[in-house]
């Protein structure tokens, strides 16, 4: 099965969605969620994930906190902010519009 | 993200990185465990997890760059723009950078001294535990605020206290080094064997003293300084165990101290313990029986340093030592009836205060003066920037109209002023380096300059703080003008004055007022110091300064015993008197102004006294040869001078001693009376003459009662020969040296100084302070005048049209001149008035530096006020004349 490493442009959308659904998660959990839920079709490269997370943090879409996990290790948990939820809604709308437009073209071109 | 937090981020990468590292580390560990659960062995799982992570390094950099890059980019843009702007107005750039370079350079130079004196830790182990110990006798405190310590008391303190880890004693002991080339006078000290370990310093070569060497008869060992080792022995490592001839006695070198090892020199440890300006040789103290006798009262002469046990407050230590002192006094009372009414108490001073206490005040004053200079410089810069802002208002208004956000313009202006500040700071570094060198070169010897001063990390940090502070401070004023800005209005009225009308003019006049006020304060302080200095130089010294040559001699103890010493000096002086150009010659044990302490002092009793009385005077005790008073020009008040072959039972006293002993008696009737010197039980001596009072310790201290005894009575090895000449005294130096070496070529003759040099050295600290403050004040005056000139010129330029109209309507040019002058001088006068109030506060604060000058000295205040008004009038005159010469036609035609 082919894997799509590049999620350019869609990564923030996926991250925000996952955080909105699952609550605070650390970076590793986000990658496993993306991979698991897409049945390993989508693959998050860590090299993109962490810069993206920091960008989103700076934009105020997520906030991060250090927590101790149940296995007694320090992990940085990301949580979606109200502003992030608004962004998510906007991006979802945009994504639906783009995919339906692309689908339309693919179907009728 | 805010401006500030971006700046913080740039410098905070080291803090950001560990967090990111930890986050990634967590990621890798989680991934590894997941892979292991899938059945991979740990090693392979780790490798795979790391590979999947990608190159962490790249990742890390990307994360940081996210914040930094665009910001750095726009900063670079701003800086480039600022530099371009400065290139376009070189005169502004020059004035601004020079002002700052001067202010920052001078501040850094002074601060490097202040840092060395006040903040730099002393170069010993746990220096905060080190204290100096002295004692005082409450009944004698008005005469002797504190005393150095007797060996016998030192040993008792050291043995019985519970608060000190250890204590060491030190006393001056100079030597003549012979046997290798020219004889040399070495500065040295006797120290208790534990001194070096107490301070926590190691020798560079060899070892320091053993306890058993600190015993009389075993003390012929020395540790030498790095400087002496290099200078005299070519840094030869085989110096250890070599024998040196010191004062004609063999001493074995056992160690060499490292370069820069400092131990209190001069009078730092105690004013009665006078060490040389450096120490070449250390020798064990090895107290002798005389020094260890409980009854001997002449040994209050050792400096003592102690190391407090960790955490012991000085007060507790002092209380503990006071108890011991009490027990000493009780044992003495049993033996000495004189001690019946006397107490002994101790004083503990942190070593840092001992080192720098004397210069502390003077440094604070200099720091204040130089700080004011920087403030005035900054005020001036604000003025310049405001003027520049006006000329650029059209550009700024245009940029605003084209959509540049106001915050962006403010940022641009602040960037510009910070750029100016950084340039000024960079130019200030060579100024500071040069200034520091000048301070070292010109500074008096008690200035901590020579000890440890260089442009180091903290000093540089301080300089950078001023740079950025000045940059922000200076940028803030124009920036707030913009932020309040009437930018759009400006574009409309042709950009002639963005801060139209009153606003900026008021700000600029207020700036001039404050500048003049600060400058006035500084000038008044400088004027007062100068007046004080002049007073000091004019004060009646009691001796004559011109045409006197002096040479310090020390006869080695081996070769010269009592009567040989007398013969040597008598013979030498007779021959010197025979030299052409010599009017008179004599010798004294301690020359005036060469020792701030009084050296040997002795209590004096009346012939009738049978019991020690504390209200009797204690006088410096000086041995003099015939010819001394004549050579020094000290006048005779009654009786006669000491003569050749003067019986040891005759003495000469100073006027003050005579009136102190017999308050209501004529000086002439004092001659022939008898006193007892030292002990009430001693045979009385006869006063054969009364001489004038001499300011012997320092020019700014009143003369104290003094006693002169014939050299035949106190035959000291070290004497200072003084020669009154009929020509320039320096020209006789070679002939005098030849006379000395003709007798004995093993006598070192290093210091031949004229009395003028000695006086000059004794006032060096005061002259130095005065000169520096005066320099700062004159620079401040220059800056203030530039400010006055700038504001007036600007006002004239802005009123060109109005002046044209007035001229066209028939106004007289002389009226115009007067009105512009008045306009320019108004803020100056306001500043002067405020400044006089400031000056009064400042003058009261520095009262202790003023010699014979009232803080509100009318001469100083008057001169400063007149000079300021006059020069300010001149600064206003140029633009006023320009205004008066305006051609109304041209003026009216201008846009």
Short mmCIF file of C-alpha atoms in Angstrom, two decimals, chain B residues 508 643 682 778:
data_model
loop_
_atom_site.label_atom_id
_atom_site.label_comp_id
_atom_site.label_asym_id
_atom_site.label_seq_id
_atom_site.Cartn_x
_atom_site.Cartn_y
_atom_site.Cartn_z
CA UNK B 508 13.34 70.95 23.63
CA UNK B 643 73.38 72.52 67.80
CA UNK B 682 62.43 59.08 83.35
CA UNK B 778 33.85 71.34 31.28
#
